[in-house]
Tab-separated table of C-alpha atoms in Angstrom:
chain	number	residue	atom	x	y	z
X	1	UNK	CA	-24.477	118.571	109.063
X	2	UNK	CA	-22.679	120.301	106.198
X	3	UNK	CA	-20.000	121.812	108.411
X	4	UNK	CA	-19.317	118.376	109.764
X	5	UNK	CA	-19.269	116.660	106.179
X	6	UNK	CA	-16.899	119.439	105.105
X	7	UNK	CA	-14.511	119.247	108.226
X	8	UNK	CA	-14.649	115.371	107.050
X	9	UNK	CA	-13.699	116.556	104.071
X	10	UNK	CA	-11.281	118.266	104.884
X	11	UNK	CA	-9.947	115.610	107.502
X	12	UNK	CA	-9.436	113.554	104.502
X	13	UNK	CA	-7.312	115.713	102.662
X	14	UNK	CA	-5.020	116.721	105.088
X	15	UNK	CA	-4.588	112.855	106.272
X	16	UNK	CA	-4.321	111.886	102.783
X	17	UNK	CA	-1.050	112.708	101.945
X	18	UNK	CA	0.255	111.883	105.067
X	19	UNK	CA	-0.652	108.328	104.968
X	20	UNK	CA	0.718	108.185	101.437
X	21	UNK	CA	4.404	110.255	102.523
X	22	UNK	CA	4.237	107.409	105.240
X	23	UNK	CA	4.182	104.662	102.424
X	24	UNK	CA	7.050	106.687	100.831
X	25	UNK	CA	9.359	106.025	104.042
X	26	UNK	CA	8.218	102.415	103.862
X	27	UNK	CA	9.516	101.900	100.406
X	28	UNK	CA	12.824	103.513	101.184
X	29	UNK	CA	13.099	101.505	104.142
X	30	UNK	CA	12.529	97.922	102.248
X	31	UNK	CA	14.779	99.332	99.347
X	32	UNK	CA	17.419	99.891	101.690
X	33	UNK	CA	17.065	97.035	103.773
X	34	UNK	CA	16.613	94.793	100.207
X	35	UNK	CA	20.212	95.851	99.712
X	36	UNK	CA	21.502	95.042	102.925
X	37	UNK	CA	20.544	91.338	102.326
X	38	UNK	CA	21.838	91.644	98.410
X	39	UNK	CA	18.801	91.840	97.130
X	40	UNK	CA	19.339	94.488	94.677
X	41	UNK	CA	16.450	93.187	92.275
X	42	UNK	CA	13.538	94.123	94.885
X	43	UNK	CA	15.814	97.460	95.970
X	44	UNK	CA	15.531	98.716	92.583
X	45	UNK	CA	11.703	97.574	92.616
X	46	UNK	CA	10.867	99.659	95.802
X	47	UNK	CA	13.007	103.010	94.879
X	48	UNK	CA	10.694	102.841	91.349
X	49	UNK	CA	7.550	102.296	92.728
X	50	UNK	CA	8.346	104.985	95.753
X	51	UNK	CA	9.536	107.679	92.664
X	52	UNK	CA	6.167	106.829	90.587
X	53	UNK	CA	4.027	107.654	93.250
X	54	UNK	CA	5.814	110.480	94.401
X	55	UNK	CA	5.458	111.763	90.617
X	56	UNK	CA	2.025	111.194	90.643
X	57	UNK	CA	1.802	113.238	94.062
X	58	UNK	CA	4.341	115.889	94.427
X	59	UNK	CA	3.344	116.423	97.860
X	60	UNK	CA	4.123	113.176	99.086
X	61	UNK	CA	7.390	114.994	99.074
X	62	UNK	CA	7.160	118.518	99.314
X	63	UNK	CA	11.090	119.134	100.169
X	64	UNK	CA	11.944	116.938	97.441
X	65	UNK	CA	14.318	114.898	100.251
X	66	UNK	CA	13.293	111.570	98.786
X	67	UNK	CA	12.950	111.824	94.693
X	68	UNK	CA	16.154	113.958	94.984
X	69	UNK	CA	18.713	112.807	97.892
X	70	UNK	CA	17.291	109.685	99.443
X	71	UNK	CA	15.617	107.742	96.979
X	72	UNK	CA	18.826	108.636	94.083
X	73	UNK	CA	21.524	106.981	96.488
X	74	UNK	CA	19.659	103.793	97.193
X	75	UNK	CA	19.262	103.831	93.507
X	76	UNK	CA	22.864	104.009	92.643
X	77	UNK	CA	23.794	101.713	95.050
X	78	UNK	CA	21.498	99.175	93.803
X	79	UNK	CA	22.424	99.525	89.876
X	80	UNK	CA	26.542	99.206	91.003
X	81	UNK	CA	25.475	95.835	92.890
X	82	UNK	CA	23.576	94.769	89.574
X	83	UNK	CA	26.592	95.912	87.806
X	84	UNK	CA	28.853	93.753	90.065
X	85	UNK	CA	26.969	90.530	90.722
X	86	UNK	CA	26.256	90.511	86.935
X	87	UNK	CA	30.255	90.714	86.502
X	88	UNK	CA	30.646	87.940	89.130
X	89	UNK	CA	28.001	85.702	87.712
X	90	UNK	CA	29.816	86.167	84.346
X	91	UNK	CA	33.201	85.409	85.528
X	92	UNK	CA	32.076	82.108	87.335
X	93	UNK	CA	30.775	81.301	84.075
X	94	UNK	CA	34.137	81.932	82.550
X	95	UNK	CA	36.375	80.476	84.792
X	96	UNK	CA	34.054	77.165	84.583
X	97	UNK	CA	34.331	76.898	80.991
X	98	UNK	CA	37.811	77.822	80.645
X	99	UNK	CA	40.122	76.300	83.014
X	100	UNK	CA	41.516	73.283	80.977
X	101	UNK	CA	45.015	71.132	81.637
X	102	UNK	CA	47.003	69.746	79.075
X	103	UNK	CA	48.018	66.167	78.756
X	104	UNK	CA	51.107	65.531	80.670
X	105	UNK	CA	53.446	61.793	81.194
X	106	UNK	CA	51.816	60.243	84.440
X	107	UNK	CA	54.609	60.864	87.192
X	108	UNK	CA	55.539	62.309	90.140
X	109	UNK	CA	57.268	65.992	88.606
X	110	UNK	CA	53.636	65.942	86.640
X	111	UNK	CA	51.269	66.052	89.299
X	112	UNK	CA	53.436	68.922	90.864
X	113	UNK	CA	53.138	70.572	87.285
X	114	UNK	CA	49.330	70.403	87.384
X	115	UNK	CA	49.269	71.537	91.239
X	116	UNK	CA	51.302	74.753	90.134
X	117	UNK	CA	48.551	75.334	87.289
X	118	UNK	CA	45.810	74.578	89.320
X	119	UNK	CA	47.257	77.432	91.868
X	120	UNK	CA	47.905	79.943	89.433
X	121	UNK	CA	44.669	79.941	88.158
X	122	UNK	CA	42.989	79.875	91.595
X	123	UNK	CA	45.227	82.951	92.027
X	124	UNK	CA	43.922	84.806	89.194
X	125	UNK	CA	40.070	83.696	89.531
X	126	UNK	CA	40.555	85.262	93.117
X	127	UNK	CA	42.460	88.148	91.369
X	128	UNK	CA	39.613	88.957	88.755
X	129	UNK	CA	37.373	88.961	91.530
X	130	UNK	CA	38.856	91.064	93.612
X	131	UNK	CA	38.661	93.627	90.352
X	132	UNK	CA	35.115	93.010	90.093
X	133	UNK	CA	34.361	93.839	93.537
X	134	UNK	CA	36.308	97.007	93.052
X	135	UNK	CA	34.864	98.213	89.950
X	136	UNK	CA	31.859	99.921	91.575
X	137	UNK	CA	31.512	101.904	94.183
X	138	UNK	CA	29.086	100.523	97.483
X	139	UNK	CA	27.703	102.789	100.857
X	140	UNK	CA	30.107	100.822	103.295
X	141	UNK	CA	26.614	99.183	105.374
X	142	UNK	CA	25.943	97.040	101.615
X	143	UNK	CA	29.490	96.126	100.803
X	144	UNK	CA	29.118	93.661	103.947
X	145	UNK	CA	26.084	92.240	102.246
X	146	UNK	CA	27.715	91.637	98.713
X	147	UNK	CA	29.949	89.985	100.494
X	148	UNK	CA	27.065	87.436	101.696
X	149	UNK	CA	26.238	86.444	98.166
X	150	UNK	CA	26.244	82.701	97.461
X	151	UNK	CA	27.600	83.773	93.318
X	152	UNK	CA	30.868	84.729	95.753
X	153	UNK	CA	30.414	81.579	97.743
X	154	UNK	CA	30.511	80.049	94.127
X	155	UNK	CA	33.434	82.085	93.168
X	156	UNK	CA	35.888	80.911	96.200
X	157	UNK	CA	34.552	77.480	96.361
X	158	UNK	CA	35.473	77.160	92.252
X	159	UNK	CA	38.828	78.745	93.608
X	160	UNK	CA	39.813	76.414	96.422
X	161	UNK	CA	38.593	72.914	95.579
X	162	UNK	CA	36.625	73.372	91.875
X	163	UNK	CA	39.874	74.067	90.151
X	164	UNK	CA	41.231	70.447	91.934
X	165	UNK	CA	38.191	68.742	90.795
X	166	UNK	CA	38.916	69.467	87.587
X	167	UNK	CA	42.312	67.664	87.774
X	168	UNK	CA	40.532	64.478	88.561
X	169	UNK	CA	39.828	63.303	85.107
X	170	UNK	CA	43.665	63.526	84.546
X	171	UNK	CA	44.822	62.294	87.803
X	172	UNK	CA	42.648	59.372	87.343
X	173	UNK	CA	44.700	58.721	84.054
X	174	UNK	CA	48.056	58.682	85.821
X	175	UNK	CA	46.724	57.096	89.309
X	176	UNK	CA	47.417	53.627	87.843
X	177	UNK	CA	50.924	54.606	86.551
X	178	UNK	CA	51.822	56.133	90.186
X	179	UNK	CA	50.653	52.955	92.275
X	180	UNK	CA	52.350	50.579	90.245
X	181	UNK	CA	55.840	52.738	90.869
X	182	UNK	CA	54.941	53.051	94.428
X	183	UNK	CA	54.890	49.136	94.622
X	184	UNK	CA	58.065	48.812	92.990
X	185	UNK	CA	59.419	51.400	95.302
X	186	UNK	CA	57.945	49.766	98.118
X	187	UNK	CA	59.690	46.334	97.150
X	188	UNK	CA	62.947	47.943	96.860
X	189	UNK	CA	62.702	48.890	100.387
X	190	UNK	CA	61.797	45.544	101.434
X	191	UNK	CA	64.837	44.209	99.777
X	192	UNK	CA	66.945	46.467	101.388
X	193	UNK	CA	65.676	45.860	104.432
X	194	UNK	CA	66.488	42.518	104.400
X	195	UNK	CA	70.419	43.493	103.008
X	196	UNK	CA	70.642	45.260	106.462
X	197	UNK	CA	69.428	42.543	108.526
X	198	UNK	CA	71.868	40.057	107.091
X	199	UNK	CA	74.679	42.523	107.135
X	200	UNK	CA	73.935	43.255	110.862
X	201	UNK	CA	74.132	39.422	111.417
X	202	UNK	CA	77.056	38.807	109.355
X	203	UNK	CA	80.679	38.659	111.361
X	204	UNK	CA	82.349	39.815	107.704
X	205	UNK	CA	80.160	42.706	106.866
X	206	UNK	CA	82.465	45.673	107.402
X	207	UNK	CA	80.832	49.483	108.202
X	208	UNK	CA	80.867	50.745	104.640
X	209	UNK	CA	79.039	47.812	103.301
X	210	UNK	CA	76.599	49.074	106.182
X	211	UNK	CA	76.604	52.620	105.658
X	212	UNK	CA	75.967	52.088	101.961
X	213	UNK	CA	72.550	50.050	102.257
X	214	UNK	CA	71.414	52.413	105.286
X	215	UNK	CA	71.749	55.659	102.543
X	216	UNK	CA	69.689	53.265	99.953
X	217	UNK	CA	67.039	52.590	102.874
X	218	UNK	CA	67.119	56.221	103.753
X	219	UNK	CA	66.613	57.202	99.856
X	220	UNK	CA	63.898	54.428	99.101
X	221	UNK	CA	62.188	55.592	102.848
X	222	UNK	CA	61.716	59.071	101.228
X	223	UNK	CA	60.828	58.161	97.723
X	224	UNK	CA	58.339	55.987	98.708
X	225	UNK	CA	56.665	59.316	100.823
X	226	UNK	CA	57.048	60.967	98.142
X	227	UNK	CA	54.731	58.673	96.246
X	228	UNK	CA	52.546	58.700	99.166
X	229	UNK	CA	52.290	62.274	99.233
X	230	UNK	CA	51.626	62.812	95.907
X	231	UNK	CA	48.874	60.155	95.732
X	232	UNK	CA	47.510	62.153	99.008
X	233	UNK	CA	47.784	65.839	96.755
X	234	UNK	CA	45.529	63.976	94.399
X	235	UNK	CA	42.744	63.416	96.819
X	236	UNK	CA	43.047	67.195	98.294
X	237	UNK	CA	39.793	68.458	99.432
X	238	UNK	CA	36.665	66.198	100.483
X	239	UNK	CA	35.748	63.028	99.218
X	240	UNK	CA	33.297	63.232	96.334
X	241	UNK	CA	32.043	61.215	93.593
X	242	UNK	CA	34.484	63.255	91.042
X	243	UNK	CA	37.112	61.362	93.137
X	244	UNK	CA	35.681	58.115	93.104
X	245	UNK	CA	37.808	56.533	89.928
X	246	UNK	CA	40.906	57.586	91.794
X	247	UNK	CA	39.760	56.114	95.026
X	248	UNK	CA	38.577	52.529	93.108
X	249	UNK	CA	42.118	52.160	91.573
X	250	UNK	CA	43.805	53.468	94.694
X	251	UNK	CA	42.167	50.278	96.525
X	252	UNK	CA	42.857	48.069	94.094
X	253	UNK	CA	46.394	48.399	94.424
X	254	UNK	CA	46.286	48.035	98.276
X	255	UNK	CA	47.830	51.384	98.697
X	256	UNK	CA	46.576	50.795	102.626
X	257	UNK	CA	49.356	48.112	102.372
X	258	UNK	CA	51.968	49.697	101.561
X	259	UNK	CA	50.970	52.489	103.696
X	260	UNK	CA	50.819	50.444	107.014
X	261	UNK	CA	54.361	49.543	106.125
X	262	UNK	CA	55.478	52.901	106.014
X	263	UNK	CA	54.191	53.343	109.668
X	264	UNK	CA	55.483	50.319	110.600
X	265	UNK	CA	59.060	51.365	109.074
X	266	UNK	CA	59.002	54.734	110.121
X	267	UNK	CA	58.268	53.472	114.010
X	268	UNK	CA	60.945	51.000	113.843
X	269	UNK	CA	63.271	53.725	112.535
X	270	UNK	CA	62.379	55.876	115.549
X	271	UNK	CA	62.751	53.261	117.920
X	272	UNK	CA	66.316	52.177	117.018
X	273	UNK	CA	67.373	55.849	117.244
X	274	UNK	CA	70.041	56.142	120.182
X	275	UNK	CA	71.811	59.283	119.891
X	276	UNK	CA	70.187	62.442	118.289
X	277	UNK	CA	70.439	66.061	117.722
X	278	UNK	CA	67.556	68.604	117.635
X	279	UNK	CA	67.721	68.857	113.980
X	280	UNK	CA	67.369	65.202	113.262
X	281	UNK	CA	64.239	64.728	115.797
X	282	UNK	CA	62.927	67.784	114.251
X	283	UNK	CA	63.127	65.611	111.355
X	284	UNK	CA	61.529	62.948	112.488
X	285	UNK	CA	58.103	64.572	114.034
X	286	UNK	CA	57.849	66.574	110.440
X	287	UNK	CA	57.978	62.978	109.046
X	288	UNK	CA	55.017	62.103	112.068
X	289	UNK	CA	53.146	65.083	111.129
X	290	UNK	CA	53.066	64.012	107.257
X	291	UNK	CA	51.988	60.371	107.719
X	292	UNK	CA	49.301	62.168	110.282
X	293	UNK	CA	47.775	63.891	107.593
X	294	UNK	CA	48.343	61.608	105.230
X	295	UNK	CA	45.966	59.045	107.673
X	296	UNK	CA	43.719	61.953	107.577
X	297	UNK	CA	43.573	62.151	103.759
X	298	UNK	CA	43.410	58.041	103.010
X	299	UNK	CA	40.509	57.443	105.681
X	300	UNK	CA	38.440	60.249	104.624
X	301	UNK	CA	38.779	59.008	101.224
X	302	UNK	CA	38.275	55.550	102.327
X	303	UNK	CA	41.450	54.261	100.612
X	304	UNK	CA	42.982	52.868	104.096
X	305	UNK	CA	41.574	52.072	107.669
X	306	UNK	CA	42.433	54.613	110.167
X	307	UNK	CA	46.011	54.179	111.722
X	308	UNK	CA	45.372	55.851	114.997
X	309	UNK	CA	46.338	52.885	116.796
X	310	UNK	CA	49.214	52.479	114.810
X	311	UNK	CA	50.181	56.209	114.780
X	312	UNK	CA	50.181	56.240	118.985
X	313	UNK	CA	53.033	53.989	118.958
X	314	UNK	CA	54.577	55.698	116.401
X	315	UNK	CA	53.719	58.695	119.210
X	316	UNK	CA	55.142	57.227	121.661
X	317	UNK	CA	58.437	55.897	120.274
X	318	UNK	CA	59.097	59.417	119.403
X	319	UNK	CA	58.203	60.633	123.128
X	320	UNK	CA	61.317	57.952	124.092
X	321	UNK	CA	63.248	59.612	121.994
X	322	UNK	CA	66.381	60.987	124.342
X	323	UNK	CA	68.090	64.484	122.595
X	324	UNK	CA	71.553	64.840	123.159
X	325	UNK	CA	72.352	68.612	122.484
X	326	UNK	CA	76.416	68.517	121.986
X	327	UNK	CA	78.205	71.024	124.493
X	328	UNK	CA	78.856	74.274	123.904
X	329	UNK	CA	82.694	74.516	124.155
X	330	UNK	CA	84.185	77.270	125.602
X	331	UNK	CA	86.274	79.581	122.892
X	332	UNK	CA	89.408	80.759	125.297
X	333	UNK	CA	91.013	83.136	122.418
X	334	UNK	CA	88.287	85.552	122.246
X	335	UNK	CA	88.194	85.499	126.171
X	336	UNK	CA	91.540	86.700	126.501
X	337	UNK	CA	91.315	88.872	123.723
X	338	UNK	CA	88.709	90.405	125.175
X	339	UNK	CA	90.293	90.517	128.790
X	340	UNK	CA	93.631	92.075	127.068
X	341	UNK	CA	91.101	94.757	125.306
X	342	UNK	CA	89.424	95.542	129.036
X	343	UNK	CA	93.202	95.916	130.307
X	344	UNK	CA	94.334	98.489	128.216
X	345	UNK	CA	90.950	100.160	128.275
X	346	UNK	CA	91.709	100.614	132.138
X	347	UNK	CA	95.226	101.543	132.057
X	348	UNK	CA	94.054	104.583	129.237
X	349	UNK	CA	91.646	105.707	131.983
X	350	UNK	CA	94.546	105.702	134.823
X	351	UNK	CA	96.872	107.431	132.795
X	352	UNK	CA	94.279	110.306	131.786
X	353	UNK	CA	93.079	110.385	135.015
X	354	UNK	CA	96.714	110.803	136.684
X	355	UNK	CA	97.708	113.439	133.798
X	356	UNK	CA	94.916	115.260	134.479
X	357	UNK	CA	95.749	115.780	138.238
X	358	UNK	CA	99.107	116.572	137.443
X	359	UNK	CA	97.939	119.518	135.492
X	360	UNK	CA	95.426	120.769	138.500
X	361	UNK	CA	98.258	120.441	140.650
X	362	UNK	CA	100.623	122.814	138.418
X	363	UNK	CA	97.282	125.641	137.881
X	364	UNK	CA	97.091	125.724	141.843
X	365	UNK	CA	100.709	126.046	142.317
């Protein structure tokens, strides 16, 4: 009975530190896979607790493979991905409290001005970050993972559509400004319009009185997109509630209107179109593709009701569209002078070719 309590005994010991070199391999394995999903807090956690019972048990790890290889390179990977998600979480921070616009005159060069800010500093926030990610070196399987993080997520959203957001409180200043120039636009066109119609109608009207008001049509056509894209810029992005004092004075002054119009305008424009080259209906279906987007933008944003309807005719006036391509005409001078080049490049070869049987002739002889 004393044998078998001290083969227990001894049982015990043997299996004891097994067990424990088994929890040892556990802990590496969470630390490891904590990193893996980012989680460099509870990576740190199991590479201490593994190293405090190894130190209380030396042999838990009687190579010293784990306190001195294994356990030491999780550890530095997990204190550079502290290091660099503490660098990222202070740069949001940063960038959130320090992106500011100055005041500028509500108009069209303006908003360009503040979309050229906006983009530099998007540029440099992505810049910076790019830095931070660099600054410490990752094992290539937990870079993937610190590229999972939602303070990135942060980072890149701030970059493509935070920066914008900011903007609203000043494009909400000049929104009023913008419509009210777009309407006087608009009427211009309108006027113009009706200039053509009556010059068309008149007997008197002679073609330079005609030609003059179709430049001012063509000029007011592309100021008023130019309105109509800006207002669009200012609405980048999706709808949210940031937006919402831009979209309430956007309604207000029936931009949908004057929108429609444009359609309506544009398809008429298409449609009276008789004879065109490839660069001028390449013209028109960038023109198509613009109002396209800009239905996109407006409906999203609730501003106008979709135009799909609207925008198939305008598809389909374009599909009538016949291109005439003008004729390639034939350049005669550089055919002959190329023919007379070909001529005297064959006579050379005769020549050498009868002087050099000459001279066999005269060796033989």
């Amino acid at each position: 009975m004393k044998c078998a309590n001290k083969w227990g005994l001894c049982l015990f010991m043997l299996w004891t530190p097994l067990l424990h070199s088994q929890d040892i391999e556990t802990f590496y394995e969470q630390a490891k896979a904590a990193l893996k999903a980012a989680d460099h807090q509870t990576a740190l956690q199991r590479v201490e607790v593994a190293k405090k019972t190894i130190s209380e048990d030396p042999r838990l790890d009687p190579n010293g493979v784990f306190m001195k290889k294994l356990l030491p390179l999780v550890e530095v990977n997990g204190q550079n991905m502290a290091a660099i998600m503490l660098a990222l979480e202070e740069l949001y921070q940063t960038a959130q409290e320090g992106i500011t616009f100055p005041d500028l005159s509500p108009n069209l060069e303006s908003v360009g001005k503040y979309y050229e800010q906006a983009r530099e500093a998007s540029e440099e926030l992505m810049r910076r970050r790019d830095e931070v990610l660099a600054s410490r070196e990752l094992a290539p399987e937990y870079k993937g993972a610190l590229y999972q993080a939602p303070i990135l997520a942060r980072i890149e959203k701030l970059a493509s559509t935070g920066i914008m957001e900011k903007l609203t409180g000043k494009f909400s200043e000049m929104v009023g400004v913008l419509t009210d120039s777009l309407g006087a636009v608009d009427n211009r066109y309108k006027m113009a319009e009706v200039r053509m119609q009556k010059l068309v109608k008149s007997s008197a009207a002679n073609k330079s009185e005609i030609d003059k008001v179709k430049k001012e049509i063509a000029r007011l056509s592309e100021e008023r997109l130019s309105y109509i894209n800006t207002i669009s810029e200012m609405l980048a992005g999706e709808a949210s509630a940031e937006k919402e004092p831009i979209r309430v004075a956007l309604t207000d002054n029936q931009v949908d209107d004057v929108f429609r119009g444009v359609i309506q305008s544009e398809i008429s424009r298409v449609q009276s179109a008789t004879d065109v080259d490839s660069t001028a209906f390449k013209n028109m279906l960038n023109n198509y593709e613009r109002i396209q987007n800009y239905n996109r933008i407006f409906a999203r944003n609730r501003i106008a009701p979709d135009q799909s309807a609207l925008l198939a005719s305008y598809e389909a006036a374009l599909k009538a569209v016949k291109i005439n391509e003008p004729s390639r005409k034939i350049n005669w001078t550089i055919i002959y002078v190329l023919l007379v080049i070909a001529a005297l490049i064959l006579l050379l070869l005769l020549y050498r070719f009868g002087a050099g049987k000459k001279t066999t002739a005269k060796t033989t002889f």
